[in-house]
PDB file of C-alpha atoms in Angstrom:
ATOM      1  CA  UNK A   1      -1.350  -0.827  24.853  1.00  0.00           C
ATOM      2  CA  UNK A   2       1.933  -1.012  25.425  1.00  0.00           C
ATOM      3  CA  UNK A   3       4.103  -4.045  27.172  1.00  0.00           C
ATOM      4  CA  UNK A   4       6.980  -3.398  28.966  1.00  0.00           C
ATOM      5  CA  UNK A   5       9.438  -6.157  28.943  1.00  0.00           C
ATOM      6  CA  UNK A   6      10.007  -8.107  32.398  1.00  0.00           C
ATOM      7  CA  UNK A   7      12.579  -9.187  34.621  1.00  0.00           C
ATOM      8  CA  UNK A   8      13.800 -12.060  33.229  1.00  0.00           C
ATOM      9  CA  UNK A   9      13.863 -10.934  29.875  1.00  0.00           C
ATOM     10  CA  UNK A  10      15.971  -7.789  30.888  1.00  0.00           C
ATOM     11  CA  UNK A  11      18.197 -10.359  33.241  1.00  0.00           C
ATOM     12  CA  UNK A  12      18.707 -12.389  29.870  1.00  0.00           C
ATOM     13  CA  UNK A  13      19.998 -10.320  27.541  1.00  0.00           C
ATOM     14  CA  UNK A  14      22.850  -7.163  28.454  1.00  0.00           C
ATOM     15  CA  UNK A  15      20.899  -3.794  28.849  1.00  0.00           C
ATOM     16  CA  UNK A  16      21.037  -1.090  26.606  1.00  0.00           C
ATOM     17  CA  UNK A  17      19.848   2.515  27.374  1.00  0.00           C
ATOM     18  CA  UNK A  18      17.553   1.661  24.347  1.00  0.00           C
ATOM     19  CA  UNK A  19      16.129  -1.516  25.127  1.00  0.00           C
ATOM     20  CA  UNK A  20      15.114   0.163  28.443  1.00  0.00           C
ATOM     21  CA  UNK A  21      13.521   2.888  27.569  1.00  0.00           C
ATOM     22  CA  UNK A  22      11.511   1.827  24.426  1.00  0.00           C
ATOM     23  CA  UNK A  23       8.472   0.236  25.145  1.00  0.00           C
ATOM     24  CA  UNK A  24       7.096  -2.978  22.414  1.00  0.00           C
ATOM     25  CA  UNK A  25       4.054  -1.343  20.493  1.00  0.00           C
ATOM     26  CA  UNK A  26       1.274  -4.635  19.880  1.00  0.00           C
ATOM     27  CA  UNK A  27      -0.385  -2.469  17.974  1.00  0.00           C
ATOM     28  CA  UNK A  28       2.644  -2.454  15.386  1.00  0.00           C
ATOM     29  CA  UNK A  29       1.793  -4.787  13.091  1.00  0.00           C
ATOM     30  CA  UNK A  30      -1.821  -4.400  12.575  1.00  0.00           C
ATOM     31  CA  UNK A  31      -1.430  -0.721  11.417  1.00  0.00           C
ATOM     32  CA  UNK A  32       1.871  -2.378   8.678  1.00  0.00           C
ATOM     33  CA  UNK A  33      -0.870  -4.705   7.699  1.00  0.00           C
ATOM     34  CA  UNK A  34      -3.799  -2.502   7.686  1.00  0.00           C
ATOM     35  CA  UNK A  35      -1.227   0.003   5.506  1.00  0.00           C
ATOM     36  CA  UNK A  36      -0.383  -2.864   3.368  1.00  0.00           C
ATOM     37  CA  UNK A  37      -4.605  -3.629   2.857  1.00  0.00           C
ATOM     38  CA  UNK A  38      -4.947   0.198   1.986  1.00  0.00           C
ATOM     39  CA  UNK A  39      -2.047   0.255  -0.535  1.00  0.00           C
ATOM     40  CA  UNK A  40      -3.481  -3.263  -2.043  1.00  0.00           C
ATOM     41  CA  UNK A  41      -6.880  -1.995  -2.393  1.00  0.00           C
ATOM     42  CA  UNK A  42      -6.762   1.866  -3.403  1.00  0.00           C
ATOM     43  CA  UNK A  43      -4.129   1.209  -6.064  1.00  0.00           C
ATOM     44  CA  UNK A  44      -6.585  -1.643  -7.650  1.00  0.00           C
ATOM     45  CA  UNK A  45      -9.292   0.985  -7.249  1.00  0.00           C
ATOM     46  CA  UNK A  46      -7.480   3.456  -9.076  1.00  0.00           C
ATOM     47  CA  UNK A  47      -6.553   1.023 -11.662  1.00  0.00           C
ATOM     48  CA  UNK A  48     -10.000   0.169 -12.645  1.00  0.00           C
ATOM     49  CA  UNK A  49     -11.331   4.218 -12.183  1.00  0.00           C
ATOM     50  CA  UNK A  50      -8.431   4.645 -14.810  1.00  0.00           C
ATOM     51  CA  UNK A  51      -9.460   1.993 -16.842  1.00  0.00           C
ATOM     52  CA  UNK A  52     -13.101   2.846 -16.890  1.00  0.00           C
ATOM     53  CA  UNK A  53     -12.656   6.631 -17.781  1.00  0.00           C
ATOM     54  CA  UNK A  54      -9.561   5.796 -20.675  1.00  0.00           C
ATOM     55  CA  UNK A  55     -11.973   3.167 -21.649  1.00  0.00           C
ATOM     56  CA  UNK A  56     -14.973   5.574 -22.211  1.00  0.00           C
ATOM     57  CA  UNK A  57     -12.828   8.336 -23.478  1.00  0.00           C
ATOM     58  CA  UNK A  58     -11.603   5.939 -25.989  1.00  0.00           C
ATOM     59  CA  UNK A  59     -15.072   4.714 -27.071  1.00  0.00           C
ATOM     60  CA  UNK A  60     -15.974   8.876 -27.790  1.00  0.00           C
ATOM     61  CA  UNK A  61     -13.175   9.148 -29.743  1.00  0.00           C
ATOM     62  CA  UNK A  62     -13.877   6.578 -31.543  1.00  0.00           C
ATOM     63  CA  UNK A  63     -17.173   7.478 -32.717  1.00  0.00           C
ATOM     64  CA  UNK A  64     -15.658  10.822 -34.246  1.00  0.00           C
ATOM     65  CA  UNK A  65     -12.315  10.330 -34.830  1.00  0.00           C
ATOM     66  CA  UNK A  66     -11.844   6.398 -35.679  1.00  0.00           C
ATOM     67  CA  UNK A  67      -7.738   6.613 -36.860  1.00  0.00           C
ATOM     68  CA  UNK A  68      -6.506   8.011 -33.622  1.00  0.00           C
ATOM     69  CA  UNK A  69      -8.188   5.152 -31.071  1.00  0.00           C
ATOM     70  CA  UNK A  70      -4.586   3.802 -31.423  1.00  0.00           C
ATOM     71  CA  UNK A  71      -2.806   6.749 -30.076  1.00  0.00           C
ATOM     72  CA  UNK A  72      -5.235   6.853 -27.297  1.00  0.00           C
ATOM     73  CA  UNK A  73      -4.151   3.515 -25.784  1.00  0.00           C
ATOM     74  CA  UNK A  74      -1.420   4.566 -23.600  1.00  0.00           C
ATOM     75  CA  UNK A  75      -3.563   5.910 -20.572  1.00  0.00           C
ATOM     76  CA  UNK A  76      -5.305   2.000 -20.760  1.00  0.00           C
ATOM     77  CA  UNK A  77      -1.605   0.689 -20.542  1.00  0.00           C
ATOM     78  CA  UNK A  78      -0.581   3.078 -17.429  1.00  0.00           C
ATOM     79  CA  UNK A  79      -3.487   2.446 -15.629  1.00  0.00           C
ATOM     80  CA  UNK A  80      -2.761  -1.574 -15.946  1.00  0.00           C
ATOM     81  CA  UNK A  81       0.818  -0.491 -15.014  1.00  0.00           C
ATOM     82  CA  UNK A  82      -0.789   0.782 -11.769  1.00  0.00           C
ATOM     83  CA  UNK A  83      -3.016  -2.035 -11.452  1.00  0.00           C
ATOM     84  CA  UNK A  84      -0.093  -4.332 -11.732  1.00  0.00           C
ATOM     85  CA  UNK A  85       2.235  -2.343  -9.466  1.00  0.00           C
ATOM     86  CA  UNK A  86      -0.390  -2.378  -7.228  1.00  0.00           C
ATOM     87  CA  UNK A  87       0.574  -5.810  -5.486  1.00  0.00           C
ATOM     88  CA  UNK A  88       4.281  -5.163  -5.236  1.00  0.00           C
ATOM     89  CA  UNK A  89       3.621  -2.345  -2.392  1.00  0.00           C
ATOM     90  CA  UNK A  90       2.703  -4.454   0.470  1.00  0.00           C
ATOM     91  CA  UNK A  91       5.457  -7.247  -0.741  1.00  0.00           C
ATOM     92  CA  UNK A  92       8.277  -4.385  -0.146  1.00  0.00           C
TER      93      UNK A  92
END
């Protein structure tokens, strides 16, 4: 739907060639919400998909190889990086 702006709100402000020929979208801000929703929720969802596979990858290696669980940490840290990032995409 769109909503073209009236009379008396043309008669109130000076006209542009702009302001005339764009028409307001309502539908505007619930798709930069529902995009805001989708960032929020996929980026926690790949957070805790990362966690989950780094976590079981590091359980296997443990079991065989017990002195290199610490060098397999760093995919548990980016995923919480992600996880943490996350929230800061629908703030911008």
């Amino acid at each position: 739907r769109k909503l073209w702006l009236s009379a008396p709100q043309q008669a109130a402000r000076p006209p542009t060639p702009l302001a005339q020929s764009m028409p307001i979208e309502l539908e505007a801000p619930f798709w930069g919400f529902m995009g805001a929703a989708f960032a929020l929720v996929f980026s926690n969802m790949g957070a805790a998909y990362g966690t989950g596979k780094s976590g079981i990858g590091i359980s296997t290696l443990g079991v065989g190889q017990p002195e290199l669980i610490m060098k397999s940490i760093v995919p548990v840290v980016m995923a919480g990086g992600v996880g943490i990032y996350g929230p800061l995409i629908p703030g911008i």
